[in-house]
Structure formats: structure tokens, C-alpha cells
Amino acid sequence: MVDAGMRDGRRNRGGSRGAFGAGTPSRSRARRRGLSALALLAAAGLLAGACSSSGSKPSAATTGTGTATTSPTPTATTPTTSPTTGTTSPATPTTPTTTPTTPHTTPTATTPAVPPATTTPGAPSNLTLQQQAGQRVIYSYQGLTPPQHLLDLIRQGRAAGVIFFGGNISSRSQIAGVITQLRQAQAQSPVHLPLLLMTDQEGGIVKRLPGPPDVSAKQIGQSADPVGAATSAGAAAGGNLAGVGMNLNLAPVLDVSRTPGDFIDATQRSFGENPNQVAKLGAAFISAQQNTGVAATAKHFPGLGSAPAGSNTDLRPVTLTVSLDNLRNVDEFPYGAAINSGVKLVMLSWAVYTSLDANHPAGMSSTIVQQELRGRVGFKGVTITDALEAGALQAYGGAGNRAFSAAAAGMDLLLCSSGDPAQGDAAAQALVDAVNSGKLSRSGFDAALGRVNALRGGLK
């Protein structure tokens, strides 16, 4: 999820999926975007081995007050105990740190209002544990046609949803037909809730589906009427996705850029360097999009804004040494407004934040998921991982171990965006094994599933 274009490239090395495009061949897309887009990609270091965020999406770069270090490939995976859950998860490698600086005045943080809890819809109570585990997994596939195995999983009630990338989309009518096929399979499932059908439609160069929003977050922030532009972009993104049958957008990015050309600014994915402005514009985008019936996802908590150029968690481990005060008053600040706007999901980063938990990436840290996001910030909705195949997780074994570590930290949905449904199968089986062995508590598993069901029950 960090870098939308890079995820596409990772999953489709044959070249049918463009680096950042929504679904047309990469050459024709490149011609249309022109040299300016190529310059952006080169600045972000994304032209080589592009992979969209979380393995299939663009990796949201971070820029800002903290300094990031690219972690060397670890040689050991000594497990540590998560502080709030008591579950075991592998430790992330340690990396050298540098002293962060604060280039601008930070706003006064406000306590976010928590929206009322959504009533969990009546999901079947007689599902097997295997089916329930699958209801926490987002699947992916390669090419224009979903494989029979994925359709079978959906019919059996063993998938929460599907993420689409440029290589899955040749036209609006084509992907609308695929979504109809997926919905028909879901209609035969024992789970009578809509599938979560999602993509990255941030705007600018990070979008999968042809059509709006065309402007980037940076262009919105620099426009004459930023709030109006953010509102228009959110409404356009929602209308575009809803028009082909999708119901969830992995946007907007709430990362607060720090300096021009840093990781998140290089691809124009940040609304700006002022946390108040990012909060205001993110909330406007979220409200307008969700008014169309398409759920919004605020990302990448607690923030990638302090990451310097080249700090791509899709490719390698990244450690951010931003101070706790700066992290909370700058990077996390926009999430209060997002929660007040009723944002449905929050995606967590795969970077390591030394001021909160120096031993785990954010999405595998119960300190960050449970204590910081849910406890301090007050988010009650659904959490979703970035791509489980991300290079930042190279010390965490295969898909199963990564899925377990994220679930143990408190993550609800597991994003398996490699393009291989077997990745999702491994993630689901890991949850089954962890519950059966007692490594994951049944109460925590059920609570996560309940949040996912509540989200699905409110969508079409």
C-alpha cells in the first residue's frame, strides 16, 4: 500500500501491469502521462521494479521531521512477546538511528471524537474456523480473469474480499463484468455479506481504474480552493469505483510531507507539509467519498511523512527515528479529523518507529495498533495491513508467519496482494492454526471478525 505503482510491477513481472497505471498497457500509459510523470517516478526511485503499495499498491513514501534509515537484511528472527496481547511474534531487525529534527511548528493535538460503534450485522454463526479465518483475508490474482480457485473460495465463504490492480483492469466494462462474476459467487456463499472489492484510487499517478480523480494530493493541497478540490476528488473517486461495483478505496494518504522530494512528496501523494491542512483535506476527501457508499481508508498510520527519498517499505525494511512528540503532533494529527469524519478503515505502515516500538513494524506492533491507534487516538473501525509480501517484512518468514504476527498485534484484515491466491490461503491457515494452538485468543479473533462483518454489512 505504500507505493501503489510498485505493487503492480511486483505482481506482474511480465509487463502487462503498468507501474502506476489503472489497467492499460504500460507503454501507452507512459506516452499519455508524458515526461513529467516519468520525472516523478524517477525522483521517487520507482522506475526500477515498480510495485504498488503493500506489494500491489504504491508504497506511500514518508517525509518529514524524522530521519529514516534503510534497514539491512536481517540475519536473525528472534521472537519477542507483544506487550498487550501476550502473543509471540518475531522481532524486527534493529537499525542505526539518527536524531530527528522538527522543521516546522506543530499544531496542538485534539482528542478525536469516536464515531458510534456500528451494529454488527447477522453473519452466520455456524461457520467453520477455516471459513471465519478466510473472512479476514483480502485476496488478489493476476491477469484479467479471476482463477477458479478464488471463485471457489468465495462460494465456500472463505474470502473477505479482493483487491484489484492495473493488470486486472483493461477497461471499466471489463472489470465491471469481473465484479459481477465475483458477486454472483458470493451470492452462493453461506456468508450473506458483500465482498470487500477494493483498489488504490488516490488520484494523480496512483490509481488503477480509468477515470477520476486525475489530480494528485499535492495538486489538491496547492490549489486555489484545497477543501473544494479534496471534496471533488473524494466524490469523484467514490463515484468512479461505485460505477464498476467496487465498494472500498485504499485512500486517502494522510502522510504529512516534510521536505520537497522526500518519499511521499516525490510521487505527489501528500496533501502538504502542514498537518492541519492534511487533516482538513483528508477529512473532506473521506466524507465526500463515503457519501457515495464507498468506504475510505486512511493510511499509513502512524505516518510515513518523515521518511526520506528512497525509503520504500515495499522493497526493504525502513526505520524512522522521528521523536514521539513530533510523531503524535504531526504524523498522527490528521487521524483525529479522519475519525471525526467516520473513516471506515485505517491501514498501518510497515516501517519501524523507534519512539513507539523499536522491535516491530507498525502493523505487527500491539503497542502501535492497540495502544496508540485504538487507545490514544480512539479508532474503533477496521484495521488493514499493507501488503503482506512487502520487502520490509523479509525477517518475518512466509505469508503464514506474517499473517499471524499482524493478527497477534491486533490487525483485522490481512492484505494478500502478491497476485497469488495461495498467499491468502497460507494467511488464513495460519490464523486457524494460531487459534487452535492458543497463540491467538478466540475472543480477540472474534472481535476482529465482528468489526470486519460490521464494515461489510454497511456496504453494497
GROMACS .gro file of C-alpha atoms in nm:
model
  460
    1MET     CA    1   0.000   0.000   0.000
    2VAL     CA    2   0.291   0.220   0.047
    3ASP     CA    3   0.370   0.254  -0.319
    4ALA     CA    4   0.084   0.186  -0.550
    5GLY     CA    5   0.275   0.165  -0.872
    6MET     CA    6   0.542  -0.058  -0.732
    7ARG     CA    7   0.297  -0.321  -0.624
    8ASP     CA    8   0.170  -0.360  -0.977
    9GLY     CA    9   0.517  -0.426  -1.109
   10ARG     CA   10   0.598  -0.680  -0.841
   11ARG     CA   11   0.292  -0.882  -0.913
   12ASN     CA   12   0.313  -0.872  -1.288
   13ARG     CA   13   0.668  -0.903  -1.395
   14GLY     CA   14   0.556  -0.994  -1.743
   15GLY     CA   15   0.480  -0.629  -1.807
   16SER     CA   16   0.103  -0.633  -1.857
   17ARG     CA   17   0.058  -0.428  -1.544
   18GLY     CA   18   0.191  -0.074  -1.566
   19ALA     CA   19   0.399   0.077  -1.292
   20PHE     CA   20   0.129   0.314  -1.175
   21GLY     CA   21  -0.148   0.282  -1.426
   22ALA     CA   22  -0.501   0.165  -1.388
   23GLY     CA   23  -0.505  -0.104  -1.647
   24THR     CA   24  -0.390  -0.001  -1.991
   25PRO     CA   25  -0.058  -0.128  -2.128
   26SER     CA   26   0.239   0.043  -1.968
   27ARG     CA   27   0.375   0.185  -2.292
   28SER     CA   28   0.059   0.363  -2.397
   29ARG     CA   29   0.007   0.488  -2.043
   30ALA     CA   30   0.357   0.622  -2.032
   31ARG     CA   31   0.304   0.813  -2.354
   32ARG     CA   32  -0.013   0.969  -2.222
   33ARG     CA   33   0.144   1.069  -1.893
   34GLY     CA   34   0.443   1.218  -2.064
   35LEU     CA   35   0.783   1.314  -1.941
   36SER     CA   36   0.658   1.489  -1.628
   37ALA     CA   37   0.520   1.165  -1.487
   38LEU     CA   38   0.842   0.986  -1.568
   39ALA     CA   39   1.033   1.253  -1.385
   40LEU     CA   40   0.816   1.197  -1.079
   41LEU     CA   41   0.877   0.826  -1.090
   42ALA     CA   42   1.249   0.870  -1.128
   43ALA     CA   43   1.256   1.113  -0.836
   44ALA     CA   44   1.084   0.856  -0.619
   45GLY     CA   45   1.312   0.578  -0.732
   46LEU     CA   46   1.016   0.379  -0.858
   47LEU     CA   47   1.104   0.319  -1.220
   48ALA     CA   48   1.311   0.013  -1.139
   49GLY     CA   49   1.099  -0.278  -1.017
   50ALA     CA   50   0.782  -0.078  -0.961
   51CYS     CA   51   0.547  -0.235  -0.710
   52SER     CA   52   0.224  -0.079  -0.595
   53SER     CA   53   0.151  -0.027  -0.230
   54SER     CA   54   0.169  -0.324   0.000
   55GLY     CA   55   0.306  -0.542  -0.266
   56SER     CA   56   0.045  -0.435  -0.515
   57LYS     CA   57  -0.015  -0.076  -0.424
   58PRO     CA   58   0.215   0.220  -0.438
   59SER     CA   59   0.431   0.246  -0.136
   60ALA     CA   60   0.341   0.563   0.042
   61ALA     CA   61   0.661   0.743   0.096
   62THR     CA   62   0.717   0.930   0.410
   63THR     CA   63   0.879   1.260   0.454
   64GLY     CA   64   0.933   1.483   0.744
   65THR     CA   65   1.078   1.561   1.072
   66GLY     CA   66   1.231   1.224   1.143
   67THR     CA   67   1.519   1.061   0.969
   68ALA     CA   68   1.470   0.719   0.817
   69THR     CA   69   1.731   0.453   0.777
   70THR     CA   70   1.712   0.164   0.536
   71SER     CA   71   1.744  -0.148   0.745
   72PRO     CA   72   1.993  -0.408   0.628
   73THR     CA   73   1.863  -0.755   0.557
   74PRO     CA   74   1.837  -0.925   0.897
   75THR     CA   75   2.009  -1.247   0.977
   76ALA     CA   76   1.810  -1.344   1.284
   77THR     CA   77   1.441  -1.361   1.368
   78THR     CA   78   1.436  -1.395   1.744
   79PRO     CA   79   1.073  -1.387   1.863
   80THR     CA   80   0.957  -1.140   2.121
   81THR     CA   81   0.636  -1.115   2.318
   82SER     CA   82   0.387  -0.848   2.218
   83PRO     CA   83   0.327  -0.621   2.518
   84THR     CA   84  -0.051  -0.603   2.513
   85THR     CA   85  -0.159  -0.934   2.368
   86GLY     CA   86   0.083  -1.182   2.519
   87THR     CA   87   0.124  -1.345   2.180
   88THR     CA   88   0.457  -1.429   2.026
   89SER     CA   89   0.575  -1.255   1.712
   90PRO     CA   90   0.918  -1.232   1.550
   91ALA     CA   91   1.124  -0.929   1.627
   92THR     CA   92   1.218  -0.684   1.358
   93PRO     CA   93   1.587  -0.623   1.298
   94THR     CA   94   1.742  -0.330   1.469
   95THR     CA   95   1.882  -0.048   1.262
   96PRO     CA   96   2.102   0.253   1.332
   97THR     CA   97   1.911   0.567   1.413
   98THR     CA   98   1.968   0.933   1.367
   99THR     CA   99   1.839   1.231   1.558
  100PRO     CA  100   1.523   1.374   1.400
  101THR     CA  101   1.467   1.742   1.352
  102THR     CA  102   1.146   1.940   1.359
  103PRO     CA  103   1.138   2.181   1.064
  104HIS     CA  104   0.807   2.349   1.141
  105THR     CA  105   0.574   2.434   1.425
  106THR     CA  106   0.343   2.153   1.521
  107PRO     CA  107  -0.027   2.209   1.596
  108THR     CA  108  -0.193   2.136   1.923
  109ALA     CA  109  -0.337   1.788   1.911
  110THR     CA  110  -0.704   1.746   1.995
  111THR     CA  111  -0.877   1.441   2.132
  112PRO     CA  112  -1.069   1.287   1.843
  113ALA     CA  113  -1.435   1.208   1.880
  114VAL     CA  114  -1.506   0.840   1.831
  115PRO     CA  115  -1.799   0.764   1.599
  116PRO     CA  116  -2.069   0.536   1.734
  117ALA     CA  117  -1.990   0.168   1.701
  118THR     CA  118  -2.155   0.007   1.402
  119THR     CA  119  -2.401  -0.269   1.481
  120THR     CA  120  -2.259  -0.599   1.362
  121PRO     CA  121  -2.490  -0.747   1.101
  122GLY     CA  122  -2.621  -1.100   1.137
  123ALA     CA  123  -2.339  -1.308   0.997
  124PRO     CA  124  -2.383  -1.686   1.011
  125SER     CA  125  -2.289  -1.832   1.348
  126ASN     CA  126  -2.229  -2.183   1.217
  127LEU     CA  127  -1.923  -2.115   1.004
  128THR     CA  128  -1.617  -2.333   1.049
  129LEU     CA  129  -1.299  -2.176   1.185
  130GLN     CA  130  -1.147  -2.213   0.835
  131GLN     CA  131  -1.431  -2.007   0.689
  132GLN     CA  132  -1.407  -1.746   0.963
  133ALA     CA  133  -1.033  -1.710   0.911
  134GLY     CA  134  -1.089  -1.657   0.539
  135GLN     CA  135  -1.330  -1.377   0.626
  136ARG     CA  136  -1.029  -1.177   0.745
  137VAL     CA  137  -0.824  -1.219   0.425
  138ILE     CA  138  -0.818  -0.998   0.115
  139TYR     CA  139  -0.716  -1.197  -0.193
  140SER     CA  140  -0.555  -1.097  -0.522
  141TYR     CA  141  -0.491  -1.256  -0.859
  142GLN     CA  142  -0.301  -1.187  -1.180
  143GLY     CA  143  -0.444  -1.109  -1.521
  144LEU     CA  144  -0.790  -1.013  -1.637
  145THR     CA  145  -0.978  -1.326  -1.525
  146PRO     CA  146  -1.013  -1.440  -1.163
  147PRO     CA  147  -0.896  -1.802  -1.123
  148GLN     CA  148  -1.139  -2.081  -1.046
  149HIS     CA  149  -0.974  -2.138  -0.708
  150LEU     CA  150  -1.060  -1.783  -0.598
  151LEU     CA  151  -1.420  -1.820  -0.715
  152ASP     CA  152  -1.445  -2.147  -0.522
  153LEU     CA  153  -1.309  -1.984  -0.206
  154ILE     CA  154  -1.570  -1.710  -0.233
  155ARG     CA  155  -1.853  -1.961  -0.283
  156GLN     CA  156  -1.730  -2.154   0.020
  157GLY     CA  157  -1.735  -1.843   0.242
  158ARG     CA  158  -1.357  -1.833   0.275
  159ALA     CA  159  -1.267  -1.484   0.149
  160ALA     CA  160  -1.340  -1.135   0.279
  161GLY     CA  161  -1.269  -0.960  -0.048
  162VAL     CA  162  -1.045  -0.893  -0.346
  163ILE     CA  163  -0.801  -0.616  -0.433
  164PHE     CA  164  -0.760  -0.508  -0.796
  165PHE     CA  165  -0.453  -0.365  -0.969
  166GLY     CA  166  -0.378  -0.225  -1.309
  167GLY     CA  167  -0.304  -0.569  -1.451
  168ASN     CA  168  -0.655  -0.684  -1.359
  169ILE     CA  169  -0.823  -0.399  -1.548
  170SER     CA  170  -0.837  -0.345  -1.924
  171SER     CA  171  -1.146  -0.122  -1.924
  172ARG     CA  172  -1.431  -0.017  -1.699
  173SER     CA  173  -1.670  -0.258  -1.867
  174GLN     CA  174  -1.426  -0.547  -1.832
  175ILE     CA  175  -1.370  -0.501  -1.458
  176ALA     CA  176  -1.742  -0.442  -1.403
  177GLY     CA  177  -1.802  -0.783  -1.560
  178VAL     CA  178  -1.543  -0.944  -1.333
  179ILE     CA  179  -1.702  -0.785  -1.027
  180THR     CA  180  -2.042  -0.915  -1.133
  181GLN     CA  181  -1.889  -1.262  -1.153
  182LEU     CA  182  -1.737  -1.227  -0.806
  183ARG     CA  183  -2.065  -1.102  -0.661
  184GLN     CA  184  -2.250  -1.396  -0.817
  185ALA     CA  185  -2.006  -1.632  -0.649
  186GLN     CA  186  -2.061  -1.453  -0.319
  187ALA     CA  187  -2.438  -1.494  -0.357
  188GLN     CA  188  -2.379  -1.871  -0.331
  189SER     CA  189  -2.175  -1.831  -0.012
  190PRO     CA  190  -2.303  -1.907   0.338
  191VAL     CA  191  -2.185  -1.556   0.431
  192HIS     CA  192  -2.458  -1.316   0.323
  193LEU     CA  193  -2.248  -1.003   0.334
  194PRO     CA  194  -2.096  -0.810   0.042
  195LEU     CA  195  -1.740  -0.885  -0.059
  196LEU     CA  196  -1.491  -0.607   0.005
  197LEU     CA  197  -1.397  -0.506  -0.351
  198MET     CA  198  -1.111  -0.257  -0.344
  199THR     CA  199  -0.833  -0.078  -0.524
  200ASP     CA  200  -0.595   0.218  -0.481
  201GLN     CA  201  -0.761   0.518  -0.642
  202GLU     CA  202  -0.571   0.802  -0.476
  203GLY     CA  203  -0.550   1.028  -0.779
  204GLY     CA  204  -0.260   1.159  -0.982
  205ILE     CA  205  -0.025   0.877  -1.081
  206VAL     CA  206  -0.159   0.637  -0.819
  207LYS     CA  207  -0.482   0.490  -0.948
  208ARG     CA  208  -0.583   0.159  -1.103
  209LEU     CA  209  -0.918   0.235  -1.260
  210PRO     CA  210  -0.954   0.459  -1.567
  211GLY     CA  211  -1.112   0.791  -1.477
  212PRO     CA  212  -1.104   1.030  -1.182
  213PRO     CA  213  -0.959   1.158  -0.966
  214ASP     CA  214  -0.696   1.289  -1.202
  215VAL     CA  215  -0.535   1.539  -0.967
  216SER     CA  216  -0.280   1.427  -0.708
  217ALA     CA  217  -0.298   1.502  -0.336
  218LYS     CA  218  -0.017   1.755  -0.376
  219GLN     CA  219  -0.205   1.935  -0.654
  220ILE     CA  220  -0.512   1.945  -0.433
  221GLY     CA  221  -0.312   2.100  -0.150
  222GLN     CA  222  -0.167   2.364  -0.381
  223SER     CA  223  -0.497   2.455  -0.550
  224ALA     CA  224  -0.685   2.781  -0.503
  225ASP     CA  225  -0.960   2.602  -0.310
  226PRO     CA  226  -0.799   2.297  -0.145
  227VAL     CA  227  -1.105   2.187   0.055
  228GLY     CA  228  -1.326   2.215  -0.250
  229ALA     CA  229  -1.073   2.023  -0.459
  230ALA     CA  230  -1.043   1.748  -0.195
  231THR     CA  231  -1.421   1.720  -0.175
  232SER     CA  232  -1.448   1.693  -0.552
  233ALA     CA  233  -1.171   1.433  -0.569
  234GLY     CA  234  -1.327   1.220  -0.298
  235ALA     CA  235  -1.669   1.230  -0.459
  236ALA     CA  236  -1.519   1.151  -0.800
  237ALA     CA  237  -1.316   0.859  -0.664
  238GLY     CA  238  -1.620   0.714  -0.492
  239GLY     CA  239  -1.843   0.759  -0.794
  240ASN     CA  240  -1.586   0.601  -1.021
  241LEU     CA  241  -1.540   0.293  -0.802
  242ALA     CA  242  -1.911   0.252  -0.730
  243GLY     CA  243  -1.978   0.275  -1.103
  244VAL     CA  244  -1.799  -0.056  -1.165
  245GLY     CA  245  -1.919  -0.225  -0.845
  246MET     CA  246  -1.627  -0.162  -0.609
  247ASN     CA  247  -1.710  -0.057  -0.254
  248LEU     CA  248  -1.376   0.025  -0.087
  249ASN     CA  249  -1.093   0.262  -0.175
  250LEU     CA  250  -0.749   0.235  -0.015
  251ALA     CA  251  -0.727   0.613   0.004
  252PRO     CA  252  -0.662   0.885   0.108
  253VAL     CA  253  -0.299   0.912   0.215
  254LEU     CA  254  -0.267   1.115   0.537
  255ASP     CA  255   0.112   1.120   0.548
  256VAL     CA  256   0.243   1.470   0.627
  257SER     CA  257   0.534   1.551   0.398
  258ARG     CA  258   0.833   1.730   0.546
  259THR     CA  259   1.052   1.846   0.259
  260PRO     CA  260   1.013   1.862  -0.120
  261GLY     CA  261   1.122   1.541  -0.286
  262ASP     CA  262   1.100   1.320   0.020
  263PHE     CA  263   0.948   0.975  -0.011
  264ILE     CA  264   0.581   1.073  -0.001
  265ASP     CA  265   0.623   1.404  -0.183
  266ALA     CA  266   0.821   1.256  -0.472
  267THR     CA  267   0.506   1.091  -0.605
  268GLN     CA  268   0.279   1.383  -0.502
  269ARG     CA  269   0.083   1.162  -0.261
  270SER     CA  270   0.077   1.403   0.035
  271PHE     CA  271  -0.167   1.692   0.075
  272GLY     CA  272   0.119   1.900   0.211
  273GLU     CA  273   0.363   1.975   0.491
  274ASN     CA  274   0.110   2.134   0.728
  275PRO     CA  275  -0.064   1.874   0.949
  276ASN     CA  276  -0.368   2.098   0.991
  277GLN     CA  277  -0.410   2.118   0.616
  278VAL     CA  278  -0.358   1.745   0.568
  279ALA     CA  279  -0.620   1.680   0.837
  280LYS     CA  280  -0.869   1.916   0.677
  281LEU     CA  281  -0.823   1.787   0.322
  282GLY     CA  282  -0.814   1.422   0.425
  283ALA     CA  283  -1.141   1.464   0.613
  284ALA     CA  284  -1.302   1.635   0.315
  285PHE     CA  285  -1.192   1.356   0.079
  286ILE     CA  286  -1.314   1.088   0.321
  287SER     CA  287  -1.656   1.244   0.379
  288ALA     CA  288  -1.722   1.304   0.011
  289GLN     CA  289  -1.612   0.956  -0.091
  290GLN     CA  290  -1.806   0.774   0.180
  291ASN     CA  291  -2.117   0.972   0.086
  292THR     CA  292  -2.109   0.774  -0.240
  293GLY     CA  293  -2.123   0.445  -0.049
  294VAL     CA  294  -1.753   0.363  -0.096
  295ALA     CA  295  -1.554   0.308   0.225
  296ALA     CA  296  -1.239   0.513   0.273
  297THR     CA  297  -0.904   0.401   0.417
  298ALA     CA  298  -0.673   0.647   0.595
  299LYS     CA  299  -0.308   0.548   0.552
  300HIS     CA  300  -0.028   0.482   0.652
  301PHE     CA  301  -0.057   0.507   1.033
  302PRO     CA  302   0.129   0.637   1.225
  303GLY     CA  303   0.271   0.812   0.919
  304LEU     CA  304   0.536   0.792   0.651
  305GLY     CA  305   0.581   1.167   0.618
  306SER     CA  306   0.921   1.167   0.789
  307ALA     CA  307   1.070   0.910   0.550
  308PRO     CA  308   1.338   1.046   0.318
  309ALA     CA  309   1.352   0.968  -0.053
  310GLY     CA  310   1.401   0.602  -0.129
  311SER     CA  311   1.253   0.473   0.198
  312ASN     CA  312   1.018   0.225   0.036
  313THR     CA  313   0.881  -0.045   0.267
  314ASP     CA  314   0.759  -0.237  -0.038
  315LEU     CA  315   1.123  -0.307  -0.115
  316ARG     CA  316   1.316  -0.317   0.213
  317PRO     CA  317   1.296  -0.258   0.590
  318VAL     CA  318   1.268   0.108   0.690
  319THR     CA  319   1.321   0.256   1.037
  320LEU     CA  320   1.200   0.606   1.127
  321THR     CA  321   1.353   0.780   1.427
  322VAL     CA  322   1.108   1.067   1.447
  323SER     CA  323   1.052   1.179   1.808
  324LEU     CA  324   0.735   1.074   1.990
  325ASP     CA  325   0.621   1.435   2.026
  326ASN     CA  326   0.668   1.501   1.656
  327LEU     CA  327   0.512   1.172   1.556
  328ARG     CA  328   0.198   1.243   1.758
  329ASN     CA  329   0.162   1.615   1.685
  330VAL     CA  330   0.246   1.597   1.315
  331ASP     CA  331   0.214   1.248   1.167
  332GLU     CA  332  -0.079   1.122   1.373
  333PHE     CA  333  -0.258   1.458   1.389
  334PRO     CA  334  -0.471   1.410   1.072
  335TYR     CA  335  -0.622   1.088   1.206
  336GLY     CA  336  -0.835   1.272   1.461
  337ALA     CA  337  -1.016   1.457   1.183
  338ALA     CA  338  -1.043   1.136   0.981
  339ILE     CA  339  -1.209   0.959   1.274
  340ASN     CA  340  -1.444   1.252   1.327
  341SER     CA  341  -1.538   1.215   0.960
  342GLY     CA  342  -1.627   0.850   1.018
  343VAL     CA  343  -1.343   0.689   0.824
  344LYS     CA  344  -1.412   0.316   0.798
  345LEU     CA  345  -1.059   0.174   0.781
  346VAL     CA  346  -0.704   0.260   0.877
  347MET     CA  347  -0.403   0.099   0.710
  348LEU     CA  348  -0.087   0.069   0.913
  349SER     CA  349   0.266   0.121   0.787
  350TRP     CA  350   0.535  -0.147   0.773
  351ALA     CA  351   0.802   0.098   0.891
  352VAL     CA  352   0.957   0.065   1.238
  353TYR     CA  353   0.906   0.367   1.468
  354THR     CA  354   1.173   0.372   1.735
  355SER     CA  355   0.984   0.617   1.958
  356LEU     CA  356   0.692   0.372   1.991
  357ASP     CA  357   0.827   0.022   1.930
  358ALA     CA  358   1.183  -0.026   1.808
  359ASN     CA  359   1.139  -0.401   1.759
  360HIS     CA  360   0.835  -0.436   1.534
  361PRO     CA  361   0.694  -0.277   1.217
  362ALA     CA  362   0.383  -0.075   1.299
  363GLY     CA  363   0.142  -0.333   1.158
  364MET     CA  364   0.299  -0.603   1.377
  365SER     CA  365   0.319  -0.394   1.693
  366SER     CA  366   0.042  -0.426   1.950
  367THR     CA  367   0.182  -0.111   2.109
  368ILE     CA  368   0.105   0.085   1.793
  369VAL     CA  369  -0.214  -0.095   1.687
  370GLN     CA  370  -0.380  -0.140   2.025
  371GLN     CA  371  -0.233   0.128   2.250
  372GLU     CA  372  -0.160   0.410   2.007
  373LEU     CA  373  -0.422   0.382   1.730
  374ARG     CA  374  -0.710   0.233   1.925
  375GLY     CA  375  -0.626   0.353   2.275
  376ARG     CA  376  -0.475   0.701   2.239
  377VAL     CA  377  -0.618   0.810   1.903
  378GLY     CA  378  -0.952   0.637   1.956
  379PHE     CA  379  -1.010   0.448   1.630
  380LYS     CA  380  -1.284   0.184   1.660
  381GLY     CA  381  -1.313   0.073   1.298
  382VAL     CA  382  -1.134  -0.186   1.085
  383THR     CA  383  -0.756  -0.204   1.061
  384ILE     CA  384  -0.597  -0.341   0.745
  385THR     CA  385  -0.237  -0.434   0.682
  386ASP     CA  386  -0.025  -0.305   0.400
  387ALA     CA  387   0.089  -0.577   0.157
  388LEU     CA  388   0.198  -0.892   0.340
  389GLU     CA  389   0.458  -0.956   0.069
  390ALA     CA  390   0.637  -0.625   0.135
  391GLY     CA  391   1.015  -0.631   0.142
  392ALA     CA  392   1.009  -0.462   0.482
  393LEU     CA  393   0.895  -0.796   0.628
  394GLN     CA  394   1.182  -1.006   0.498
  395ALA     CA  395   1.275  -1.107   0.855
  396TYR     CA  396   0.929  -1.249   0.924
  397GLY     CA  397   0.922  -1.567   0.721
  398GLY     CA  398   0.644  -1.657   0.482
  399ALA     CA  399   0.287  -1.540   0.442
  400GLY     CA  400   0.161  -1.753   0.728
  401ASN     CA  401   0.402  -1.620   0.988
  402ARG     CA  402   0.349  -1.263   0.870
  403ALA     CA  403  -0.028  -1.305   0.892
  404PHE     CA  404  -0.003  -1.447   1.243
  405SER     CA  405   0.227  -1.166   1.360
  406ALA     CA  406  -0.009  -0.899   1.225
  407ALA     CA  407  -0.318  -1.064   1.374
  408ALA     CA  408  -0.140  -1.107   1.708
  409ALA     CA  409  -0.076  -0.733   1.711
  410GLY     CA  410  -0.446  -0.664   1.658
  411MET     CA  411  -0.484  -0.623   1.281
  412ASP     CA  412  -0.829  -0.713   1.146
  413LEU     CA  413  -0.784  -0.757   0.769
  414LEU     CA  414  -0.479  -0.915   0.607
  415LEU     CA  415  -0.394  -0.780   0.262
  416CYS     CA  416  -0.251  -1.057   0.043
  417SER     CA  417  -0.170  -0.865  -0.272
  418SER     CA  418   0.105  -1.074  -0.434
  419GLY     CA  419  -0.130  -1.185  -0.711
  420ASP     CA  420  -0.124  -1.548  -0.596
  421PRO     CA  421  -0.434  -1.676  -0.410
  422ALA     CA  422  -0.209  -1.930  -0.236
  423GLN     CA  423  -0.074  -1.640  -0.031
  424GLY     CA  424  -0.421  -1.576   0.108
  425ASP     CA  425  -0.468  -1.947   0.176
  426ALA     CA  426  -0.148  -1.952   0.381
  427ALA     CA  427  -0.257  -1.646   0.577
  428ALA     CA  428  -0.597  -1.797   0.658
  429GLN     CA  429  -0.445  -2.131   0.761
  430ALA     CA  430  -0.203  -1.951   0.992
  431LEU     CA  431  -0.498  -1.791   1.174
  432VAL     CA  432  -0.669  -2.129   1.209
  433ASP     CA  433  -0.355  -2.289   1.349
  434ALA     CA  434  -0.290  -1.999   1.587
  435VAL     CA  435  -0.644  -2.009   1.730
  436ASN     CA  436  -0.635  -2.387   1.767
  437SER     CA  437  -0.300  -2.374   1.943
  438GLY     CA  438  -0.398  -2.088   2.172
  439LYS     CA  439  -0.141  -1.847   2.027
  440LEU     CA  440  -0.432  -1.623   1.922
  441SER     CA  441  -0.714  -1.573   2.168
  442ARG     CA  442  -1.058  -1.673   2.045
  443SER     CA  443  -1.209  -1.355   2.189
  444GLY     CA  444  -0.965  -1.135   2.001
  445PHE     CA  445  -1.021  -1.331   1.681
  446ASP     CA  446  -1.399  -1.294   1.713
  447ALA     CA  447  -1.374  -0.922   1.789
  448ALA     CA  448  -1.171  -0.865   1.472
  449LEU     CA  449  -1.415  -1.070   1.267
  450GLY     CA  450  -1.704  -0.874   1.417
  451ARG     CA  451  -1.551  -0.543   1.306
  452VAL     CA  452  -1.499  -0.676   0.955
  453ASN     CA  453  -1.857  -0.806   0.940
  454ALA     CA  454  -1.989  -0.471   1.061
  455LEU     CA  455  -1.798  -0.293   0.784
  456ARG     CA  456  -1.928  -0.529   0.518
  457GLY     CA  457  -2.281  -0.504   0.649
  458GLY     CA  458  -2.281  -0.129   0.584
  459LEU     CA  459  -2.166  -0.159   0.221
  460LYS     CA  460  -2.324  -0.275  -0.103
   0.00000   0.00000   0.00000
